[in-house]
Short mmCIF file of N, CA and C in Angstrom, two decimals:
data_model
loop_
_atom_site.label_atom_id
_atom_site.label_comp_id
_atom_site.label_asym_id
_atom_site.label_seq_id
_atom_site.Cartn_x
_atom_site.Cartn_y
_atom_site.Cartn_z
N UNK A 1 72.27 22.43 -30.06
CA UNK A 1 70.97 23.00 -30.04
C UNK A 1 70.49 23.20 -31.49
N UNK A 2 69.22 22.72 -31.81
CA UNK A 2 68.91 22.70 -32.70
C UNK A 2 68.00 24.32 -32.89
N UNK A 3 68.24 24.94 -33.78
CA UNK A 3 67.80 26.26 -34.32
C UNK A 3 66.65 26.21 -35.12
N UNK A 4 65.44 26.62 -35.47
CA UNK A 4 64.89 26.72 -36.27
C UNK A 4 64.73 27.98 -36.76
N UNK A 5 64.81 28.25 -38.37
CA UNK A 5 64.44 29.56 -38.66
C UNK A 5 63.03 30.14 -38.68
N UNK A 6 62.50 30.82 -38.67
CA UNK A 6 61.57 31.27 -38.71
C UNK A 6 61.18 31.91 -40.68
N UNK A 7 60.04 32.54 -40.81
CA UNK A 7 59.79 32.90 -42.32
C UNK A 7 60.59 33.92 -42.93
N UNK A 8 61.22 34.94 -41.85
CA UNK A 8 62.54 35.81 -42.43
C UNK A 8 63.70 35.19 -41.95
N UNK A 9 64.39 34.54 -41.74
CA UNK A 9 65.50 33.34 -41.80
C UNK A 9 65.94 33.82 -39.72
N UNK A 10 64.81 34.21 -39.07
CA UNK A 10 65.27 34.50 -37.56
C UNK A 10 65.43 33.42 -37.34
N UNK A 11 65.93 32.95 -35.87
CA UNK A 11 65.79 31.74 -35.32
C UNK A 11 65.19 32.15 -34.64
N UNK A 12 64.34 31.22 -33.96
CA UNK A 12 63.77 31.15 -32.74
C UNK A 12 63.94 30.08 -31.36
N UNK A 13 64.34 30.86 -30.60
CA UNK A 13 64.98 30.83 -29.47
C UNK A 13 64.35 29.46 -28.57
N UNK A 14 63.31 29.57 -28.68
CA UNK A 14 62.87 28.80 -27.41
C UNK A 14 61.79 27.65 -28.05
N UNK A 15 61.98 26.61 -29.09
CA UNK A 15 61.11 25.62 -30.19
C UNK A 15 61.27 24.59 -29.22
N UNK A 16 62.42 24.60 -28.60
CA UNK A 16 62.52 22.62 -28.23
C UNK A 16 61.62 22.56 -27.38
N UNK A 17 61.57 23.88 -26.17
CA UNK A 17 60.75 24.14 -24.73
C UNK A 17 59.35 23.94 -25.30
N UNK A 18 59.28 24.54 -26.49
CA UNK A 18 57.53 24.83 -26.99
C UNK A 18 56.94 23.42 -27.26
N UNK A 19 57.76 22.62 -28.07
CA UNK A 19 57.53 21.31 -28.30
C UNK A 19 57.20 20.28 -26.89
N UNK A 20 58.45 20.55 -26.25
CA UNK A 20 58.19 20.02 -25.53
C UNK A 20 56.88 20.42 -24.40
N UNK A 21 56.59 21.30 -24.22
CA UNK A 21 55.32 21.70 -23.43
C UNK A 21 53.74 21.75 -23.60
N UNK A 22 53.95 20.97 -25.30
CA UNK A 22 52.98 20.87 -26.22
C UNK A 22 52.47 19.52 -25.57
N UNK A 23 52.71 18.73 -25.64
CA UNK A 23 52.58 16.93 -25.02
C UNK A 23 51.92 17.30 -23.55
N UNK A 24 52.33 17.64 -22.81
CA UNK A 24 52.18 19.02 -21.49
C UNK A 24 50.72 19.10 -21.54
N UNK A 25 50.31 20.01 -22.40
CA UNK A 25 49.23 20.54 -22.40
C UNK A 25 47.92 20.03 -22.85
N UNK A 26 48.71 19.02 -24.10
CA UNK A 26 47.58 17.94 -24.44
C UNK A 26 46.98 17.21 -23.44
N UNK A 27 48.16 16.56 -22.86
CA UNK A 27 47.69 15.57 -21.42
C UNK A 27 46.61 16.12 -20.44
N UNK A 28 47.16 17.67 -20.23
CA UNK A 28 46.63 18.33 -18.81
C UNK A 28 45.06 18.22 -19.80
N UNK A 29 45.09 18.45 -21.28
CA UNK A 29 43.89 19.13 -21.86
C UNK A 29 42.94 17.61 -21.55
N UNK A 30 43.68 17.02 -22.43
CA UNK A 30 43.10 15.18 -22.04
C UNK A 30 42.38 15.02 -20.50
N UNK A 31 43.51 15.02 -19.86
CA UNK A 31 42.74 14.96 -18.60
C UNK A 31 41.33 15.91 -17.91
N UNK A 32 41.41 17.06 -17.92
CA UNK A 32 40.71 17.62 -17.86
C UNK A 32 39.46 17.26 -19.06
N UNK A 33 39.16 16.86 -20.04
CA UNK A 33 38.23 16.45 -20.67
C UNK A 33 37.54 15.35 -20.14
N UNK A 34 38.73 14.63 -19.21
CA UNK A 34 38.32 13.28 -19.28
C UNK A 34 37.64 13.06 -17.93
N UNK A 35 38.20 14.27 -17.09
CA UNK A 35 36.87 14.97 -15.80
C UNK A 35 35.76 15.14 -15.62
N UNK A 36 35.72 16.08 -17.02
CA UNK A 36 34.42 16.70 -17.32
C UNK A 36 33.32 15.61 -18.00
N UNK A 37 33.96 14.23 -18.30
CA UNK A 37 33.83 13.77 -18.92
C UNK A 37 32.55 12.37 -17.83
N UNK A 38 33.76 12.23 -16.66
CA UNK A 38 33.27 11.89 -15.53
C UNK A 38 32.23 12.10 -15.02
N UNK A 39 32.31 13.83 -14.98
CA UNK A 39 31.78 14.43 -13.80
C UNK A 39 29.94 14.03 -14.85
N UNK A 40 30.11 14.42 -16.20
CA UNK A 40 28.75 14.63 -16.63
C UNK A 40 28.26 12.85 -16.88
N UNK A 41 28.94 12.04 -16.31
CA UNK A 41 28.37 10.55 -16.35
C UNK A 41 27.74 10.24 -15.20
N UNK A 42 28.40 10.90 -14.29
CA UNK A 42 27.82 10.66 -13.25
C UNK A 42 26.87 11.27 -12.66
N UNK A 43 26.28 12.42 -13.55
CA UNK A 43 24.83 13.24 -13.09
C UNK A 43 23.88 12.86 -13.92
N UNK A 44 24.26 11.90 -15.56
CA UNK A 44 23.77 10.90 -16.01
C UNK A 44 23.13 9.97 -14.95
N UNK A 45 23.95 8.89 -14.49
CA UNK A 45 23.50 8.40 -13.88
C UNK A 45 22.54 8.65 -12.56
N UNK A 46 23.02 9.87 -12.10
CA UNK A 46 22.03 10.61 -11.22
C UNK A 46 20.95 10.75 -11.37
N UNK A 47 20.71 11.55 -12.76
CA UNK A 47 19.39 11.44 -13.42
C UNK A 47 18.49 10.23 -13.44
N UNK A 48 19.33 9.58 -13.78
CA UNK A 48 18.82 8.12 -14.38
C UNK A 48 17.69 7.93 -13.04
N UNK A 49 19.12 7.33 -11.75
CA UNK A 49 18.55 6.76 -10.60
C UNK A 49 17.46 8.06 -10.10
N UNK A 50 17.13 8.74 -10.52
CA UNK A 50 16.17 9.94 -9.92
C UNK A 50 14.49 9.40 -10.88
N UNK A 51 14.83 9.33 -11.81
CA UNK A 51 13.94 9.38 -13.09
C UNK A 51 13.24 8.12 -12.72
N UNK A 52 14.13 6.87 -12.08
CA UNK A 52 13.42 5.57 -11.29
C UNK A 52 12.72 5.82 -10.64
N UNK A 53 13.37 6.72 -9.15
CA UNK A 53 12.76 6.29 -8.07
C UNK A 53 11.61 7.38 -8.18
N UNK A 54 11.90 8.21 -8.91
CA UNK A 54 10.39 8.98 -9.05
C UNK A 54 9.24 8.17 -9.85
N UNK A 55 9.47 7.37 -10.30
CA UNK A 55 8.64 6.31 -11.46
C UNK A 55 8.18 5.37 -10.22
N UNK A 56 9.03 4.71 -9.50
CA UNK A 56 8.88 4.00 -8.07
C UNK A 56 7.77 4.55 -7.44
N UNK A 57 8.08 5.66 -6.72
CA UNK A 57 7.28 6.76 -5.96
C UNK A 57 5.56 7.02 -6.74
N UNK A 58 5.58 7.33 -7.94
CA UNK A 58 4.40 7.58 -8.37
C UNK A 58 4.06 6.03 -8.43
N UNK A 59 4.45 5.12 -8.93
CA UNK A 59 3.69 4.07 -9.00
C UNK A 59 3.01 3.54 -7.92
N UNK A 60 4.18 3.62 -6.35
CA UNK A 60 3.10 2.94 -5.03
C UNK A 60 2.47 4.26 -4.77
N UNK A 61 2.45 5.24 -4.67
CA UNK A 61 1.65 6.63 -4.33
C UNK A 61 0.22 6.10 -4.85
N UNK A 62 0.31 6.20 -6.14
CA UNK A 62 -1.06 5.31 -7.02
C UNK A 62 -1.47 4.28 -6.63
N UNK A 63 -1.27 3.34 -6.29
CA UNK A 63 -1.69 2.18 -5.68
C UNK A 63 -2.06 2.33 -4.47
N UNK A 64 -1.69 3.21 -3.71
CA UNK A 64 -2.17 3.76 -1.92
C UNK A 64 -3.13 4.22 -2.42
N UNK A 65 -2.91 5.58 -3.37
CA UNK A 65 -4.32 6.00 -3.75
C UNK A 65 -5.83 5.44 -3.79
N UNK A 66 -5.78 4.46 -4.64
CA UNK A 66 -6.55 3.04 -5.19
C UNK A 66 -7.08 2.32 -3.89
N UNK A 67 -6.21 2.47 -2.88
CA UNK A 67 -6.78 1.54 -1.91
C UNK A 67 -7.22 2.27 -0.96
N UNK A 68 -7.03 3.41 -0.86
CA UNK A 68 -7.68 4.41 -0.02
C UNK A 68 -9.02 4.72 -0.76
N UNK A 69 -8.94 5.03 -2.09
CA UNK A 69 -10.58 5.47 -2.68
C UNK A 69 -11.40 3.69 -2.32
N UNK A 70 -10.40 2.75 -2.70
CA UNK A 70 -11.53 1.73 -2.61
C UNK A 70 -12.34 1.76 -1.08
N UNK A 71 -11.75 1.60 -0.39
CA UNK A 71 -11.88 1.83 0.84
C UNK A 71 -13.10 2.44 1.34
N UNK A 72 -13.26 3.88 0.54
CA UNK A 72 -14.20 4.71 0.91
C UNK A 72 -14.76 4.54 0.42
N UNK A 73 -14.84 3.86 -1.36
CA UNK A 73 -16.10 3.92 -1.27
C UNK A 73 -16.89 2.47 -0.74
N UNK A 74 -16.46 1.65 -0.35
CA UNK A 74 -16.56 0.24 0.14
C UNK A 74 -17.70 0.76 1.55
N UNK A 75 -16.47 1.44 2.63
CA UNK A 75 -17.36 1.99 3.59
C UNK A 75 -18.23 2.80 3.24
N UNK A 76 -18.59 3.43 1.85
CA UNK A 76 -19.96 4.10 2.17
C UNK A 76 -21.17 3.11 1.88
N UNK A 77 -20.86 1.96 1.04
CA UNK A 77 -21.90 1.26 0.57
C UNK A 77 -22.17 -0.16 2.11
N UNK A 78 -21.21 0.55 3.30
CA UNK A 78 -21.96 -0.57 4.18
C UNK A 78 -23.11 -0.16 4.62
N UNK A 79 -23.56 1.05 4.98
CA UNK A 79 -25.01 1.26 5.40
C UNK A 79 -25.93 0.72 4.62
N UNK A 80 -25.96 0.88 3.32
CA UNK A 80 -26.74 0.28 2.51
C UNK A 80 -26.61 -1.32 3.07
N UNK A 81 -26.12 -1.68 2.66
CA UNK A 81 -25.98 -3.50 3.27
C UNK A 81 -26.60 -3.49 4.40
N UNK A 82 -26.08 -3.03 5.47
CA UNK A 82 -26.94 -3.22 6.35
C UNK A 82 -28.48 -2.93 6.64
N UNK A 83 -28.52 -2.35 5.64
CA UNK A 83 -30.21 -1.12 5.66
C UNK A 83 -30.83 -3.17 4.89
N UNK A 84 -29.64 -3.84 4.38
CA UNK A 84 -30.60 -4.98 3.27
C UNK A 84 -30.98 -5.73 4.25
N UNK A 85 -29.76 -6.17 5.24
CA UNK A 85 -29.85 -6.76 5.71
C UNK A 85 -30.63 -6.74 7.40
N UNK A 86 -31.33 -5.77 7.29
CA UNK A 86 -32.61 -5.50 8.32
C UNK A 86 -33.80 -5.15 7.77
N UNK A 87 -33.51 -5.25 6.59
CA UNK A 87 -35.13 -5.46 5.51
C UNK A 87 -35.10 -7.27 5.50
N UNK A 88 -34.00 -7.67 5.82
CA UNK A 88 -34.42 -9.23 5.39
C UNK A 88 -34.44 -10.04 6.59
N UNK A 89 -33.93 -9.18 7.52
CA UNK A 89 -34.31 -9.76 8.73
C UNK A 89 -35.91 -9.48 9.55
N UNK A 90 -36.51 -8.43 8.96
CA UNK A 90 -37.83 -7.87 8.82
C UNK A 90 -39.16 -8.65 7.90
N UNK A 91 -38.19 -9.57 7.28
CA UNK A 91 -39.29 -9.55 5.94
C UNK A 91 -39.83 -10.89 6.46
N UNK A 92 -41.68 -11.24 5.99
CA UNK A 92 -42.40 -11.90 6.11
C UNK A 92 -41.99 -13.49 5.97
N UNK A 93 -41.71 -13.75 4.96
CA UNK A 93 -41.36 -15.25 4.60
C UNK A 93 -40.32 -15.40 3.19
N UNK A 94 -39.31 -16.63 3.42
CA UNK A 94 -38.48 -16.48 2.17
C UNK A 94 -38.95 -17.00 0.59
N UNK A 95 -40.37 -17.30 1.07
CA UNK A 95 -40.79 -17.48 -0.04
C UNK A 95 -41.52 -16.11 -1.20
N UNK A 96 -40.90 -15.37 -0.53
CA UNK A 96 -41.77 -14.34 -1.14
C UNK A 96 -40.91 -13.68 -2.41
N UNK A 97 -41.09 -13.52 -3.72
CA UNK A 97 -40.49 -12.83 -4.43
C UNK A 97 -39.40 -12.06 -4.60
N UNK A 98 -40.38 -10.60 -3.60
CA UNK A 98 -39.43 -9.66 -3.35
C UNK A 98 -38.11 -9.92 -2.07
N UNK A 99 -39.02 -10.73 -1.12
CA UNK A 99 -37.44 -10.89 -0.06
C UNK A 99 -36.77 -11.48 -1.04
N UNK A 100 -36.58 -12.81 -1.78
CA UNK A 100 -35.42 -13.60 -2.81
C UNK A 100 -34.74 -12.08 -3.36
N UNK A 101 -35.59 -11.21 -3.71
CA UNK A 101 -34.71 -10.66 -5.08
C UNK A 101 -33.88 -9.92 -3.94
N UNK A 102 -34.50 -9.40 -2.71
CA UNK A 102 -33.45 -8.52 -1.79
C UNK A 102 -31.99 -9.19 -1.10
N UNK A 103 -32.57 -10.68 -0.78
CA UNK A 103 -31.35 -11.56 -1.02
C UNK A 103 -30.21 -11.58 -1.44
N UNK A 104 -31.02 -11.93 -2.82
CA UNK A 104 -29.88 -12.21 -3.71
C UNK A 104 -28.99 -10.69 -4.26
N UNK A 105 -29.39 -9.62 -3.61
CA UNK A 105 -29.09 -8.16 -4.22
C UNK A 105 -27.31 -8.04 -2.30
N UNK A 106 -28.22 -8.54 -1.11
CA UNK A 106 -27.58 -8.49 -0.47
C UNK A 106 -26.28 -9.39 -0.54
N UNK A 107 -26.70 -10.55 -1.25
CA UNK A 107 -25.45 -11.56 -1.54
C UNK A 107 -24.67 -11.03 -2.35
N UNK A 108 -24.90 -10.37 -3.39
CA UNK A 108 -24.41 -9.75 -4.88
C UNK A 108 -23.46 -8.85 -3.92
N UNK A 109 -23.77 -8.04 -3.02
CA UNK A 109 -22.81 -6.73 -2.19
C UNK A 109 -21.76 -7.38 -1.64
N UNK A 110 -21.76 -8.89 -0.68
CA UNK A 110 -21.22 -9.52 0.03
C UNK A 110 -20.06 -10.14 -1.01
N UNK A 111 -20.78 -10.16 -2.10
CA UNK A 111 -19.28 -11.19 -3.05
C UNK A 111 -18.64 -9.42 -3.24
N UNK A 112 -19.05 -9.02 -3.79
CA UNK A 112 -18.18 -7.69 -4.34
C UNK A 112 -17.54 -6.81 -3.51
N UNK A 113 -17.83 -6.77 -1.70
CA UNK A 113 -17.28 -6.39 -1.75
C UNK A 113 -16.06 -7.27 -0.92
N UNK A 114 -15.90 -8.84 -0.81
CA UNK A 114 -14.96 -9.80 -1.10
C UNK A 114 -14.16 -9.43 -1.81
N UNK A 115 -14.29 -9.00 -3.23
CA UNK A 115 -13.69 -9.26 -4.67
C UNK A 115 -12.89 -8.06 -4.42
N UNK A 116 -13.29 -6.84 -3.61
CA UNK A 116 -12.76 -5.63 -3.08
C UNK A 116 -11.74 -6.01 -2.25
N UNK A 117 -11.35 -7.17 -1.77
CA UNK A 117 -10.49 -7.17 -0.95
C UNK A 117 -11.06 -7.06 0.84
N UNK A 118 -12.11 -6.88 0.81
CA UNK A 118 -12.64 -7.03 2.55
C UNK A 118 -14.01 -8.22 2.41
N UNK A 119 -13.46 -9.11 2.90
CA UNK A 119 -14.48 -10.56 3.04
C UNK A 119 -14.96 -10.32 4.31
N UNK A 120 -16.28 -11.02 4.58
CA UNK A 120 -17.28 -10.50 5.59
C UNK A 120 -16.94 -11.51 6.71
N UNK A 121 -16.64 -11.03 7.99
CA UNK A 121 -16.19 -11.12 9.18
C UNK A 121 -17.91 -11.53 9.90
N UNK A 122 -18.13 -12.75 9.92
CA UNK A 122 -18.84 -13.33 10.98
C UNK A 122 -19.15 -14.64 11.68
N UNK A 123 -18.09 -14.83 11.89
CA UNK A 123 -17.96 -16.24 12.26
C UNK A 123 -18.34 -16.27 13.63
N UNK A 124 -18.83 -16.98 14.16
CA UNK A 124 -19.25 -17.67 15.28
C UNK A 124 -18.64 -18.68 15.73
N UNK A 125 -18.40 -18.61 17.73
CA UNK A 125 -17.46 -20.01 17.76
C UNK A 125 -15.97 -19.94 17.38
N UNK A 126 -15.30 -18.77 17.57
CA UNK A 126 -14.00 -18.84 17.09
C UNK A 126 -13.52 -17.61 17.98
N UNK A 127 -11.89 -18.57 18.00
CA UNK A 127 -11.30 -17.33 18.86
C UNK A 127 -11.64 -15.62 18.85
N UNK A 128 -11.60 -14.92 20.02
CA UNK A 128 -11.65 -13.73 20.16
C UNK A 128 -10.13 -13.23 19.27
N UNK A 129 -10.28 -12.23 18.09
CA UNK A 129 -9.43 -11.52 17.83
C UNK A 129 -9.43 -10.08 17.75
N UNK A 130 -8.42 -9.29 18.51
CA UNK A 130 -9.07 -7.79 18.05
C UNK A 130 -8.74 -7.18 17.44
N UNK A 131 -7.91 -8.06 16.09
CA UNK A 131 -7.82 -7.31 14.89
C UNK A 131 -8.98 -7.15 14.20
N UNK A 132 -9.98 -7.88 14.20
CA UNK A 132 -10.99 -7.79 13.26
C UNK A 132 -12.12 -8.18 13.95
N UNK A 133 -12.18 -8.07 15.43
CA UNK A 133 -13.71 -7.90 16.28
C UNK A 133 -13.60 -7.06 17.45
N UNK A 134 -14.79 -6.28 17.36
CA UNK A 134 -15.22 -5.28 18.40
C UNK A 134 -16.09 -5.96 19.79
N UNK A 135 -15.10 -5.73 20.66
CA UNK A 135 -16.11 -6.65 22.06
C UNK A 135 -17.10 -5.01 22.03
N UNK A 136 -18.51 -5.78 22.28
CA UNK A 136 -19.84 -5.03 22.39
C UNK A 136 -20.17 -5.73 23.75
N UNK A 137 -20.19 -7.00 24.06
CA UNK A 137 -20.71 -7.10 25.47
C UNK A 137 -19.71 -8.90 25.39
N UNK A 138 -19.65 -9.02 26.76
CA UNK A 138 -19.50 -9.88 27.51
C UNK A 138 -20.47 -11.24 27.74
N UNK A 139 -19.79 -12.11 27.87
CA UNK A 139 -21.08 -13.18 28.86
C UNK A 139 -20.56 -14.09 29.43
N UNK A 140 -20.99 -14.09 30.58
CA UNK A 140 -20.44 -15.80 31.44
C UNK A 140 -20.87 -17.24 30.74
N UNK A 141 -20.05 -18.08 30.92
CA UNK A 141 -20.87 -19.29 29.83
C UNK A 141 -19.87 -20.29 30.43
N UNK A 142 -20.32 -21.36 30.91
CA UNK A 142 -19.35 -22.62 31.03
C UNK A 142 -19.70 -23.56 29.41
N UNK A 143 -20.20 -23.58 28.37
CA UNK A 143 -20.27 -23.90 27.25
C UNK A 143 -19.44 -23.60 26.01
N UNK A 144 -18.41 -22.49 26.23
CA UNK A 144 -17.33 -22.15 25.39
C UNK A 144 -16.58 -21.29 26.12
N UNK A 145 -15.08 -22.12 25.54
CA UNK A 145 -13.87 -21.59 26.47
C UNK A 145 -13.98 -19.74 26.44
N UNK A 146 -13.52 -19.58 27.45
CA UNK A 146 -12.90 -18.01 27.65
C UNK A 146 -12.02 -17.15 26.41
N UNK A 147 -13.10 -15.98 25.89
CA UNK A 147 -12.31 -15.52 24.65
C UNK A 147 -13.01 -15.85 23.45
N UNK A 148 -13.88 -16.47 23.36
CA UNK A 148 -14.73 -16.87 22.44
C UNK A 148 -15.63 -15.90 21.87
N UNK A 149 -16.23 -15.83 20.11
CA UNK A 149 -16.89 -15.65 20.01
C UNK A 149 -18.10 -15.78 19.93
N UNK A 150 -19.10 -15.71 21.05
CA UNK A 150 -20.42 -16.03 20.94
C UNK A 150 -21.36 -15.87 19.95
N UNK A 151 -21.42 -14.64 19.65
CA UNK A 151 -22.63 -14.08 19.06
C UNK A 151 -21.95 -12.78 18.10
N UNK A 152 -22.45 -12.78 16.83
CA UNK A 152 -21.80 -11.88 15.94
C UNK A 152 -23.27 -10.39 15.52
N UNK A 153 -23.25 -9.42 16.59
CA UNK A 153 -24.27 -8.31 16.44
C UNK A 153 -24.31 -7.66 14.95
N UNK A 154 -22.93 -7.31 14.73
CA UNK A 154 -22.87 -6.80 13.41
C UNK A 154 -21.41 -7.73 12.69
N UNK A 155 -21.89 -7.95 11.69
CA UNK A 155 -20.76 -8.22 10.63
C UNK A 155 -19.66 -7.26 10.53
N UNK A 156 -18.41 -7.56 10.36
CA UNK A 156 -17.19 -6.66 9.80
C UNK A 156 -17.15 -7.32 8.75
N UNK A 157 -15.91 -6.74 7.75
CA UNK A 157 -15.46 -6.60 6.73
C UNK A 157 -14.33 -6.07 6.37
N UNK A 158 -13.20 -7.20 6.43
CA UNK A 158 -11.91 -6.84 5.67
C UNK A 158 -11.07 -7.94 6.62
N UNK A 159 -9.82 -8.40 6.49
CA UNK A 159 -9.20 -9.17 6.82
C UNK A 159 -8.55 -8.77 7.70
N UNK A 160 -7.46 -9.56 8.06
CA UNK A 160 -6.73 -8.99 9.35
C UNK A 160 -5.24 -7.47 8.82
N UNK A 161 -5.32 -7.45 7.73
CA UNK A 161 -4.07 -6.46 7.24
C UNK A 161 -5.70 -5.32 7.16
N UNK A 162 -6.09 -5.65 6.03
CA UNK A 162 -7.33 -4.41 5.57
C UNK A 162 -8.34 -4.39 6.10
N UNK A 163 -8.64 -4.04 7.27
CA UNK A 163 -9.99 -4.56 8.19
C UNK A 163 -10.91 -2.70 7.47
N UNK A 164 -12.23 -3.24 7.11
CA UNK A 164 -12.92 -2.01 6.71
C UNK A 164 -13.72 -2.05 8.18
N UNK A 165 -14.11 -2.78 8.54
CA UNK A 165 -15.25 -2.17 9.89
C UNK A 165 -15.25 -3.60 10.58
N UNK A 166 -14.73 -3.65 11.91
CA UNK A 166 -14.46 -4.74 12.62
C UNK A 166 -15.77 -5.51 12.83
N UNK A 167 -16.13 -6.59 13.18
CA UNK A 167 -16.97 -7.53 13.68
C UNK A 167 -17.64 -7.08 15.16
N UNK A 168 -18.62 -6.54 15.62
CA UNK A 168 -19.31 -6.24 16.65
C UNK A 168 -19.72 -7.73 17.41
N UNK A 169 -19.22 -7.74 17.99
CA UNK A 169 -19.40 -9.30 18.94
C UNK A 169 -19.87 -9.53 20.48
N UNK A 170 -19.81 -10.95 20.65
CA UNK A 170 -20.89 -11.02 22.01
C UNK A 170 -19.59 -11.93 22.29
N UNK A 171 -18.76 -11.83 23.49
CA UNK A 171 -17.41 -12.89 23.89
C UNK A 171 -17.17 -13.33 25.41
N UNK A 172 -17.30 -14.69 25.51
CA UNK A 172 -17.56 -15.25 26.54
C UNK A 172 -16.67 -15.23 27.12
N UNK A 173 -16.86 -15.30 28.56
CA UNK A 173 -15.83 -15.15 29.91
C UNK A 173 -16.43 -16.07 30.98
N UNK A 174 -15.08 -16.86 31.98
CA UNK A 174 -15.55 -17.84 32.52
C UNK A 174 -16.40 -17.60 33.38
N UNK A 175 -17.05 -18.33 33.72
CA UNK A 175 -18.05 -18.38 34.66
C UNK A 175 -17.33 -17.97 36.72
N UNK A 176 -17.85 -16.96 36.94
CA UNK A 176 -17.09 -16.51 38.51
C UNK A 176 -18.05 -17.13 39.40
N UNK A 177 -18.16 -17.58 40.32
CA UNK A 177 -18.83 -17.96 41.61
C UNK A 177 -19.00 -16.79 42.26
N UNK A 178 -17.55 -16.09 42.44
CA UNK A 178 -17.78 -14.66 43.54
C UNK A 178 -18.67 -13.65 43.02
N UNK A 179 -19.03 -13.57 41.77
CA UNK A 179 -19.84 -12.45 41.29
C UNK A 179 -21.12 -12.63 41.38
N UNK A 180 -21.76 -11.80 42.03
CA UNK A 180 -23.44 -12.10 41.98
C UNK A 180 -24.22 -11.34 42.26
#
């Protein structure tokens, strides 16, 4: 057994145990650092993936936003359109000045609000759809198949995902013998 003296020539009793329990404690200390070390990487990364999906979140939140204000204000400017488009269905002759300039003011609404993302729904002669047309009335007709659109009362506006105000329509049904 190896003895060590101490600074007044004692020995001390128990050096090899101390030594040896020193390595001991480093390790346990090591390890435990290397926990803590863990533990705060991985609320790093927590953060991180939080700090995304909140960046995620506000970004489509904003973009719903955007398409909800467009939206409204899209639908408030259809009355107006339509207010044009029964001034020009009213008006005297197309040679006249002021109908051209109301025209071309109603065409100007029709591209923009295209460019908005809702293109104007009035086709005639084409399948019945009721994503983007409103049956308003019926008609018997042996002249176009069953399901058809006849007659377009009011224009819609918007496509089949973003429909702003469906197509008001006139849609043919076959002709019955028994009904009369």
């Amino acid at each position: 057994m190896s003895d060590q003296a101490g600074p007044a020539g004692q020995a001390h009793p128990g050096s090899d145990e101390a030594e040896a329990a020193a390595p001991d404690e480093r390790e346990t200390e090591a390890a435990a650092q290397a926990n803590a070390l863990a533990k705060m990487e991985d609320l790093w990364r927590r953060a991180l993936a939080d700090a995304d999906n909140v960046r995620k979140r506000a970004a489509r939140d904003g973009a719903q936003l955007r398409a909800q204000e467009r939206a409204a204000v899209s639908l408030a400017w259809l009355p107006v359109l339509d207010n044009l488009e029964l001034a020009l269905a009213h008006a005297p002759s197309a040679g006249d000045p002021l109908v051209d300039g109301i025209a071309a003011i109603r065409s100007q609404a029709i591209d923009t609000l295209a460019r908005l993302g809702y293109p104007r729904i009035d086709a005639e002669n084409v399948p019945f759809d009721p994503r983007i047309h409103e049956v308003v009335s019926v008609s018997e007709t042996d002249e176009a198949p069953p399901g058809t659109v006849l007659t377009v009362l009011r224009p819609g506006y918007g496509g089949t995902d973003t429909i702003l105000r469906p197509a008001a329509v006139v849609v043919s049904r076959a002709v019955n013998a028994d009904r009369g």
